[in-house]
Tab-separated table of C-alpha atoms and ligand atoms in Angstrom:
chain	number	residue	atom	x	y	z
L	1	MET	CA	-6.391	8.861	-23.255
L	2	GLY	CA	-8.275	12.071	-22.503
L	3	ALA	CA	-5.246	14.178	-21.595
L	4	GLU	CA	-1.988	15.110	-23.286
L	5	ALA	CA	0.775	12.566	-22.563
L	6	LEU	CA	2.785	13.448	-19.462
L	7	ARG	CA	6.441	12.573	-18.840
L	8	LEU	CA	6.453	11.223	-15.293
L	9	LEU	CA	9.277	10.171	-12.983
L	10	VAL	CA	8.083	7.773	-10.262
L	11	VAL	CA	10.448	7.541	-7.294
L	12	SER	CA	10.102	4.268	-5.407
L	13	THR	CA	10.617	3.417	-1.748
L	14	PRO	CA	14.158	3.394	-0.322
L	15	VAL	CA	13.252	0.166	1.514
L	16	GLY	CA	14.232	-2.787	-0.669
L	17	ALA	CA	14.482	-3.369	-4.406
L	18	LEU	CA	11.270	-3.711	-6.409
L	19	GLY	CA	10.324	-7.375	-6.356
L	20	SER	CA	11.925	-8.078	-2.957
L	21	GLY	CA	8.696	-7.627	-0.983
L	22	ARG	CA	10.510	-5.431	1.545
L	23	GLY	CA	8.622	-2.360	0.322
L	24	GLY	CA	5.292	-3.956	1.352
L	25	GLY	CA	2.179	-2.606	-0.332
L	26	VAL	CA	4.130	0.239	-1.986
L	27	GLU	CA	5.545	-2.284	-4.482
L	28	LEU	CA	2.052	-3.244	-5.643
L	29	THR	CA	0.928	0.396	-5.667
L	30	LEU	CA	3.891	1.293	-7.869
L	31	ALA	CA	3.128	-1.552	-10.282
L	32	SER	CA	-0.530	-0.498	-10.602
L	33	LEU	CA	0.281	3.192	-10.897
L	34	VAL	CA	2.935	2.704	-13.580
L	35	ALA	CA	1.015	0.095	-15.614
L	36	GLY	CA	-2.228	2.068	-15.324
L	37	LEU	CA	-0.681	5.381	-16.427
L	38	LEU	CA	1.184	3.654	-19.291
L	39	GLU	CA	-2.173	2.287	-20.470
L	40	ARG	CA	-3.477	5.863	-20.501
L	41	GLY	CA	-0.644	6.863	-22.857
L	42	HIS	CA	1.744	8.596	-20.441
L	43	HIS	CA	5.549	8.154	-20.453
L	44	LEU	CA	6.911	6.635	-17.274
L	45	THR	CA	10.374	6.368	-15.746
L	46	VAL	CA	10.807	4.456	-12.489
L	47	LEU	CA	13.682	5.282	-10.140
L	48	ALA	CA	14.335	2.548	-7.556
L	49	ALA	CA	16.996	0.628	-5.623
L	50	ASP	CA	19.638	-1.350	-7.510
L	51	GLY	CA	18.458	-4.908	-8.100
L	52	SER	CA	14.898	-3.763	-8.881
L	53	ARG	CA	12.869	-5.434	-11.597
L	54	LEU	CA	10.025	-3.713	-13.419
L	55	PRO	CA	6.808	-5.493	-12.441
L	56	ALA	CA	4.569	-7.204	-15.012
L	57	GLY	CA	2.660	-4.695	-17.094
L	58	CYS	CA	5.338	-2.003	-16.624
L	59	GLU	CA	7.746	-3.205	-19.349
L	60	ARG	CA	7.293	-0.046	-21.419
L	61	ALA	CA	8.556	2.122	-18.547
L	62	ARG	CA	12.225	3.071	-18.292
L	63	LEU	CA	14.010	1.815	-15.153
L	64	TRP	CA	16.726	3.842	-13.444
L	65	SER	CA	18.391	2.528	-10.309
L	66	CYS	CA	20.790	3.643	-7.580
L	67	PRO	CA	22.880	1.717	-5.045
L	68	GLY	CA	22.639	2.457	-1.345
L	69	VAL	CA	21.643	1.390	2.125
L	70	ASP	CA	17.930	0.994	2.955
L	71	GLN	CA	16.132	3.620	5.000
L	72	PRO	CA	14.806	2.363	8.384
L	73	SER	CA	10.997	1.987	8.100
L	74	TRP	CA	9.127	4.741	9.927
L	75	GLN	CA	6.503	2.363	11.277
L	76	HIS	CA	9.121	0.654	13.418
L	77	GLN	CA	10.323	3.817	15.152
L	78	ARG	CA	8.992	5.845	18.070
L	79	ARG	CA	6.593	8.692	17.370
L	80	ASP	CA	9.169	11.225	18.606
L	81	SER	CA	12.085	9.750	16.606
L	82	PRO	CA	14.244	12.189	14.642
L	83	VAL	CA	14.943	11.746	10.938
L	84	VAL	CA	17.738	9.196	10.485
L	85	MET	CA	20.144	9.063	7.568
L	86	PRO	CA	22.329	5.929	7.361
L	87	ALA	CA	25.855	6.112	5.909
L	88	GLN	CA	25.766	5.361	2.142
L	89	ALA	CA	21.985	5.839	2.272
L	90	LEU	CA	19.882	5.123	-0.807
L	91	LEU	CA	17.297	7.853	-0.155
L	92	PRO	CA	19.494	10.922	-0.876
L	93	ARG	CA	20.988	9.166	-3.911
L	94	LEU	CA	17.515	8.595	-5.353
L	95	TRP	CA	16.656	12.261	-4.793
L	96	GLN	CA	19.982	13.530	-6.142
L	97	ARG	CA	19.163	11.699	-9.369
L	98	ALA	CA	15.528	12.889	-9.345
L	99	VAL	CA	16.442	16.537	-8.710
L	100	GLY	CA	19.193	16.430	-11.348
L	101	SER	CA	16.808	14.977	-13.935
L	102	GLN	CA	13.721	17.049	-13.115
L	103	ALA	CA	13.931	19.181	-16.262
L	104	GLY	CA	13.141	16.118	-18.394
L	105	PHE	CA	9.758	15.535	-16.744
L	106	ASP	CA	6.345	17.184	-16.358
L	107	ALA	CA	6.017	15.852	-12.804
L	108	LEU	CA	7.788	13.728	-10.209
L	109	ILE	CA	5.693	11.275	-8.175
L	110	ASN	CA	7.063	10.194	-4.814
L	111	LEU	CA	5.860	6.915	-3.287
L	112	ALA	CA	8.226	6.938	-0.303
L	113	TYR	CA	7.064	7.837	3.191
L	114	ASP	CA	10.207	9.808	4.061
L	115	TRP	CA	10.991	13.293	5.251
L	116	LEU	CA	13.448	14.276	2.511
L	117	PRO	CA	11.131	14.194	-0.538
L	118	PHE	CA	8.325	16.011	1.324
L	119	TRP	CA	10.779	18.670	2.498
L	120	LEU	CA	12.129	19.087	-1.049
L	121	THR	CA	8.665	19.806	-2.527
L	122	PRO	CA	8.793	23.635	-2.678
L	123	GLN	CA	12.477	23.623	-3.723
L	124	LEU	CA	11.976	21.936	-7.117
L	125	HIS	CA	11.163	23.583	-10.456
L	126	THR	CA	9.258	20.528	-11.687
L	127	PRO	CA	6.134	19.757	-9.628
L	128	LEU	CA	6.729	17.014	-7.065
L	129	LEU	CA	3.617	15.082	-5.979
L	130	HIS	CA	3.277	12.525	-3.203
L	131	LEU	CA	1.037	9.492	-2.899
L	132	VAL	CA	1.199	9.115	0.885
L	133	SER	CA	1.513	5.418	1.770
L	134	MET	CA	0.868	5.338	5.544
L	135	GLY	CA	-1.142	7.105	8.200
L	136	SER	CA	0.493	9.059	11.027
L	137	VAL	CA	3.407	7.179	12.601
L	138	ALA	CA	5.881	9.924	13.588
L	139	GLU	CA	5.691	13.576	14.661
L	140	VAL	CA	8.377	14.795	12.267
L	141	MET	CA	6.563	13.182	9.318
L	142	ASP	CA	3.200	14.654	10.411
L	143	ALA	CA	4.822	18.094	10.461
L	144	VAL	CA	6.464	17.883	7.039
L	145	ILE	CA	3.281	16.502	5.434
L	146	ALA	CA	1.274	19.339	7.059
L	147	ASP	CA	3.833	21.831	5.660
L	148	VAL	CA	3.259	20.522	2.120
L	149	ALA	CA	-0.526	20.630	2.680
L	150	ARG	CA	-0.302	24.291	3.733
L	151	TRP	CA	1.961	25.169	0.790
L	152	ASP	CA	-0.119	23.386	-1.896
L	153	GLN	CA	-2.338	20.507	-0.841
L	154	ARG	CA	-2.942	19.473	-4.455
L	155	ARG	CA	0.509	17.906	-4.280
L	156	LEU	CA	-0.806	15.238	-1.876
L	157	ALA	CA	-2.996	12.207	-2.486
L	158	PHE	CA	-4.067	9.544	0.004
L	159	HIS	CA	-5.439	6.015	-0.316
L	160	THR	CA	-8.434	6.299	2.057
L	161	ARG	CA	-10.297	8.847	4.164
L	162	ALA	CA	-9.292	7.082	7.400
L	163	GLN	CA	-5.638	7.533	6.409
L	164	ALA	CA	-6.008	11.183	5.353
L	165	ASP	CA	-7.846	11.985	8.599
L	166	ASP	CA	-4.568	11.366	10.459
L	167	PHE	CA	-3.027	14.524	8.968
L	168	GLU	CA	-3.498	18.254	9.410
L	169	LEU	CA	-4.955	19.257	6.045
L	170	SER	CA	-6.379	22.563	4.890
L	171	GLU	CA	-8.803	21.184	2.289
L	172	ALA	CA	-10.727	18.007	1.540
L	173	PRO	CA	-8.115	15.370	0.650
L	174	VAL	CA	-7.607	13.806	-2.782
L	175	LEU	CA	-8.418	10.104	-2.295
L	176	VAL	CA	-7.228	7.703	-4.990
L	177	GLY	CA	-7.762	4.294	-3.348
L	178	ASN	CA	-5.587	1.713	-5.045
L	179	GLY	CA	-5.737	-0.397	-8.201
L	180	PHE	CA	-5.292	-4.058	-9.055
L	181	ASP	CA	-4.691	-5.977	-12.252
L	182	LEU	CA	-7.786	-8.107	-11.812
L	183	GLU	CA	-6.760	-10.537	-14.544
L	184	ALA	CA	-3.975	-11.623	-12.187
L	185	TYR	CA	-6.516	-12.796	-9.569
L	186	GLY	CA	-8.544	-15.906	-10.410
L	187	PHE	CA	-12.001	-16.252	-8.883
L	188	CYS	CA	-12.383	-19.400	-6.781
L	189	ALA	CA	-15.983	-20.529	-6.189
L	190	ALA	CA	-15.213	-23.633	-4.118
L	191	PRO	CA	-12.850	-22.935	-1.187
L	192	GLU	CA	-11.317	-25.321	1.350
L	193	PRO	CA	-12.203	-25.014	5.056
L	194	LEU	CA	-9.114	-22.836	5.489
L	195	LEU	CA	-8.757	-19.426	7.114
L	196	GLY	CA	-6.157	-17.087	5.652
L	197	TRP	CA	-4.068	-14.126	6.753
L	198	VAL	CA	-1.673	-12.121	4.539
L	199	GLY	CA	0.795	-9.365	5.373
L	200	ARG	CA	4.244	-8.436	6.545
L	201	ILE	CA	4.883	-10.418	9.757
L	202	ALA	CA	5.349	-7.404	12.043
L	203	PRO	CA	3.546	-6.198	15.184
L	204	GLU	CA	1.510	-3.422	13.507
L	205	LYS	CA	-0.204	-6.085	11.397
L	206	GLY	CA	-1.722	-7.854	14.432
L	207	LEU	CA	-1.230	-11.468	13.321
L	208	GLU	CA	-1.506	-12.574	16.959
L	209	ASP	CA	-5.220	-11.687	17.020
L	210	ALA	CA	-5.989	-13.697	13.888
L	211	ALA	CA	-4.036	-16.660	15.300
L	212	ARG	CA	-5.968	-16.461	18.582
L	213	ALA	CA	-9.293	-16.291	16.709
L	214	ALA	CA	-8.328	-19.362	14.661
L	215	ALA	CA	-7.355	-21.142	17.882
L	216	LEU	CA	-10.742	-20.278	19.461
L	217	LEU	CA	-12.424	-21.879	16.441
L	218	GLY	CA	-10.043	-24.853	16.373
L	219	ARG	CA	-9.205	-23.957	12.750
L	220	ARG	CA	-5.916	-23.752	10.855
L	221	LEU	CA	-4.732	-20.288	9.754
L	222	ALA	CA	-2.640	-20.158	6.562
L	223	VAL	CA	-0.237	-17.182	6.773
L	224	TRP	CA	1.497	-15.643	3.748
L	225	GLY	CA	4.021	-12.832	4.041
L	226	LEU	CA	7.547	-11.680	4.599
L	227	VAL	CA	8.841	-12.256	8.142
L	228	GLU	CA	10.076	-8.769	9.000
L	229	ASP	CA	10.333	-9.459	12.711
L	230	PRO	CA	11.360	-13.088	13.523
L	231	ALA	CA	10.982	-12.584	17.311
L	232	TYR	CA	7.409	-11.411	16.790
L	233	ALA	CA	6.670	-14.419	14.517
L	234	ALA	CA	8.016	-16.766	17.205
L	235	ALA	CA	5.850	-15.085	19.872
L	236	VAL	CA	2.727	-15.532	17.710
L	237	GLU	CA	3.564	-19.195	17.150
L	238	ALA	CA	4.086	-19.747	20.889
L	239	ALA	CA	0.782	-18.097	21.867
L	240	VAL	CA	-1.479	-20.633	20.132
L	241	PRO	CA	-1.673	-24.451	20.000
L	242	ALA	CA	0.923	-26.039	17.699
L	243	GLY	CA	-0.339	-26.392	14.144
L	244	THR	CA	-2.772	-23.447	14.374
L	245	VAL	CA	-0.502	-21.246	12.247
L	246	ASP	CA	0.464	-22.738	8.910
L	247	TRP	CA	3.411	-20.608	7.728
L	248	ARG	CA	3.404	-20.414	3.915
L	249	GLY	CA	6.166	-17.826	3.326
L	250	PHE	CA	6.238	-14.880	0.913
L	251	LEU	CA	4.914	-15.592	-2.586
L	252	PRO	CA	4.886	-13.487	-5.771
L	253	THR	CA	1.383	-12.217	-6.652
L	254	SER	CA	0.892	-14.848	-9.376
L	255	GLU	CA	1.271	-17.665	-6.829
L	256	LEU	CA	-0.279	-15.848	-3.858
L	257	GLN	CA	-3.611	-15.319	-5.581
L	258	ALA	CA	-3.947	-19.017	-6.497
L	259	GLU	CA	-3.407	-19.996	-2.859
L	260	LEU	CA	-5.512	-17.181	-1.434
L	261	GLY	CA	-8.587	-18.172	-3.460
L	262	ARG	CA	-8.715	-21.498	-1.641
L	263	CYS	CA	-9.456	-19.764	1.683
L	264	ALA	CA	-13.014	-19.748	3.030
L	265	ALA	CA	-12.356	-16.363	4.674
L	266	LEU	CA	-9.488	-13.928	5.249
L	267	LEU	CA	-8.859	-12.401	8.674
L	268	ASN	CA	-7.412	-8.870	8.620
L	269	THR	CA	-6.390	-7.517	11.989
L	270	PRO	CA	-4.078	-4.490	11.807
L	271	LYS	CA	-3.276	-2.690	15.054
L	272	TRP	CA	-2.465	0.588	13.299
L	273	ASN	CA	-4.402	2.916	11.010
L	274	GLU	CA	-3.727	0.869	7.856
L	275	ALA	CA	-3.607	3.333	4.950
L	276	PHE	CA	-5.398	1.011	2.537
L	277	GLY	CA	-5.029	-2.768	2.931
L	278	ASN	CA	-4.030	-4.305	-0.403
L	279	VAL	CA	-4.427	-7.827	0.875
L	280	VAL	CA	-8.094	-7.189	1.723
L	281	VAL	CA	-8.843	-6.353	-1.906
L	282	GLU	CA	-6.619	-9.140	-3.256
L	283	ALA	CA	-8.572	-11.703	-1.222
L	284	MET	CA	-11.927	-10.301	-2.353
L	285	ALA	CA	-10.719	-10.387	-5.970
L	286	CYS	CA	-10.339	-14.168	-5.559
L	287	GLY	CA	-13.851	-14.367	-4.081
L	288	VAL	CA	-12.717	-14.561	-0.453
L	289	PRO	CA	-14.852	-12.650	2.101
L	290	VAL	CA	-12.866	-10.662	4.679
L	291	VAL	CA	-13.439	-10.312	8.413
L	292	ALA	CA	-11.648	-7.159	9.568
L	293	TYR	CA	-11.506	-4.704	12.418
L	294	ARG	CA	-13.539	-1.522	11.940
L	295	ARG	CA	-10.367	0.579	11.711
L	296	GLY	CA	-8.328	2.308	8.988
L	297	GLY	CA	-8.507	1.387	5.306
L	298	PRO	CA	-9.988	-2.100	5.801
L	299	GLY	CA	-12.843	-0.441	7.728
L	300	GLU	CA	-13.699	1.407	4.478
L	301	LEU	CA	-13.027	-1.454	2.057
L	302	VAL	CA	-15.151	-4.065	3.807
L	303	GLN	CA	-18.826	-3.495	2.997
L	304	PRO	CA	-20.588	-5.551	5.679
L	305	GLY	CA	-22.737	-8.287	4.183
L	306	ILE	CA	-21.411	-7.696	0.658
L	307	ASN	CA	-17.708	-8.557	0.711
L	308	GLY	CA	-17.090	-9.341	4.374
L	309	LEU	CA	-17.867	-8.293	7.934
L	310	LEU	CA	-16.466	-5.716	10.356
L	311	VAL	CA	-16.013	-6.232	14.100
L	312	PRO	CA	-14.894	-3.871	16.889
L	313	PRO	CA	-11.102	-3.290	16.848
L	314	ASP	CA	-9.038	-5.738	18.917
L	315	ASP	CA	-12.087	-7.868	19.834
L	316	VAL	CA	-10.780	-11.400	19.182
L	317	PRO	CA	-13.957	-13.275	20.289
L	318	ALA	CA	-16.020	-11.058	17.939
L	319	LEU	CA	-13.555	-11.805	15.134
L	320	ALA	CA	-13.945	-15.545	15.703
L	321	ALA	CA	-17.728	-15.271	15.985
L	322	ALA	CA	-18.009	-13.437	12.642
L	323	VAL	CA	-16.187	-16.117	10.639
L	324	ALA	CA	-19.177	-18.424	10.092
L	325	ASP	CA	-21.363	-15.559	8.814
L	326	ALA	CA	-18.567	-14.346	6.530
L	327	GLU	CA	-18.166	-17.829	5.083
L	328	GLY	CA	-21.853	-17.730	4.158
L	329	LEU	CA	-21.492	-14.594	1.980
L	330	ASP	CA	-21.725	-14.752	-1.796
L	331	ARG	CA	-18.162	-15.050	-3.137
L	332	GLN	CA	-19.197	-13.575	-6.504
L	333	SER	CA	-20.320	-10.384	-4.787
L	334	CYS	CA	-16.812	-9.998	-3.250
L	335	ARG	CA	-15.270	-10.150	-6.718
L	336	ALA	CA	-17.925	-7.878	-8.232
L	337	TRP	CA	-17.283	-5.185	-5.601
L	338	VAL	CA	-13.549	-5.192	-6.431
L	339	GLU	CA	-14.251	-4.989	-10.174
L	340	ARG	CA	-16.448	-1.934	-9.617
L	341	THR	CA	-14.120	-0.125	-7.234
L	342	CYS	CA	-10.488	-1.200	-7.439
L	343	SER	CA	-9.578	-2.000	-11.046
L	344	ARG	CA	-6.252	-0.694	-12.288
L	345	ALA	CA	-8.044	1.334	-14.962
L	346	ALA	CA	-10.260	3.070	-12.388
L	347	PHE	CA	-7.196	3.812	-10.224
L	348	ALA	CA	-5.292	5.251	-13.214
L	349	GLU	CA	-8.217	7.535	-14.038
L	350	ARG	CA	-8.278	8.836	-10.458
L	351	LEU	CA	-4.492	9.342	-10.577
L	352	GLU	CA	-4.679	11.196	-13.885
L	353	ARG	CA	-7.367	13.519	-12.529
L	354	TRP	CA	-5.143	14.264	-9.523
L	355	LEU	CA	-2.055	14.885	-11.696
L	356	LEU	CA	-3.878	17.211	-14.079
L	357	SER	CA	-5.403	19.170	-11.235
L	358	ALA	CA	-2.061	19.490	-9.399
L	359	LEU	CA	-0.375	20.635	-12.627
L	360	GLY	CA	-3.145	23.157	-13.266
L	361	ARG	CA	-4.148	21.373	-16.493
L	362	SER	CA	-7.634	20.219	-15.497
L	363	PRO	CA	-10.297	20.662	-18.110
L	364	ALA	CA	-12.735	23.332	-16.899
E	1	UDP	N1	2.374	-9.882	-0.528
E	1	UDP	C1	2.918	-10.697	-1.497
E	1	UDP	N2	3.203	-11.990	-1.186
E	1	UDP	C2	2.941	-12.531	0.031
E	1	UDP	C3	2.358	-11.691	1.021
E	1	UDP	C4	2.095	-10.369	0.709
E	1	UDP	O1	3.175	-10.255	-2.627
E	1	UDP	O2	3.199	-13.716	0.233
E	1	UDP	C5	2.081	-8.472	-0.861
E	1	UDP	C6	0.601	-8.246	-1.046
E	1	UDP	O3	0.216	-8.573	-2.354
E	1	UDP	C7	0.432	-6.757	-0.748
E	1	UDP	C8	1.630	-6.431	0.137
E	1	UDP	O4	2.444	-7.592	0.188
E	1	UDP	O5	0.470	-5.993	-1.917
E	1	UDP	C9	1.199	-5.984	1.510
E	1	UDP	O6	0.516	-4.777	1.348
E	1	UDP	P1	-0.472	-4.160	2.416
E	1	UDP	O7	-1.059	-2.901	1.824
E	1	UDP	O8	-1.484	-5.173	2.841
E	1	UDP	O9	0.439	-3.822	3.666
E	1	UDP	P2	1.859	-3.062	3.883
E	1	UDP	O10	2.914	-4.128	3.830
E	1	UDP	O11	2.022	-2.034	2.795
E	1	UDP	O12	1.764	-2.434	5.245
């Protein structure tokens, strides 16, 4: 480790316990962040919902938990929605514990996309930093994030430029990407003639486009992910010939990667400005080329001709037409790109640089 050891409190999402999958990509981000910073010699405490389990690689962290009711996810509300606080809510309990314990830490790192922790930022004695997990989805969140940026933008980090561009910032954003434990993803050189899709089954993820592209090609689409919106899943199923969508359910990473590697290509079709796109990198780590819309994080992660192909957003025929070319790409070069760019160690180094700069401890 190049820096003095920091005592860090990482506050998780108030949507679901760690390990439930309800927190979406934030669960994987937390695992990489905690394991990566532990490897660099820092001291980590994780504060999360009751029922949480520390992910693999994070065993040396301390786990604190609180009971409480989940926060409604911002991405499923209207842009002009007010801040909502359910009775017995988990979010204020997490922050009551974090604020009360702040003196024992050098910094607090918030991974939740919620108004309360952003609003609290200037009120705390211990620096509170935020790794912002989504692009713009609500006016009240845009405003509170802009307030923090105006007060001290070093407190904010983003996953990709496309995500950061959604917000009103005063300086160039800190971009940290994301990190993956690449040993957990086996490279598969010989796939089956199977198309894949991975994500929460919810409208912003655009599964219907991938299903329609598979139907145009007369191919089967294996789908892995948590069904967040059963009515939406049923509508996708009804829109394509029976048997097109092969529902595989939600799997833990260890099982998901083994299945994912067998795909000839992954389709990634978000309708929103995806902040990063973990599943894009996870597929590439298994050697699977990705066909994605030129939009949001996936539009930055896919390097056309190297690890996949990009097509115009929402253009289903173009998506279908790109599959054959994507299947012809070198699967080793997909894996190699991930190793260069998205390892957990590289992510932890970027995070450490951000932390030291925000705490005013950067080497000259
Ligand atoms: N995921 C998983 N098992 C599944 C499907 C998805 O563990 O069967 C995880 C996947 O590894 C990824 C996350 O769910 O880390 C989805 O993250 P992403 O950034 O793609 O989207 P988000 O849900 O955060 O919008």
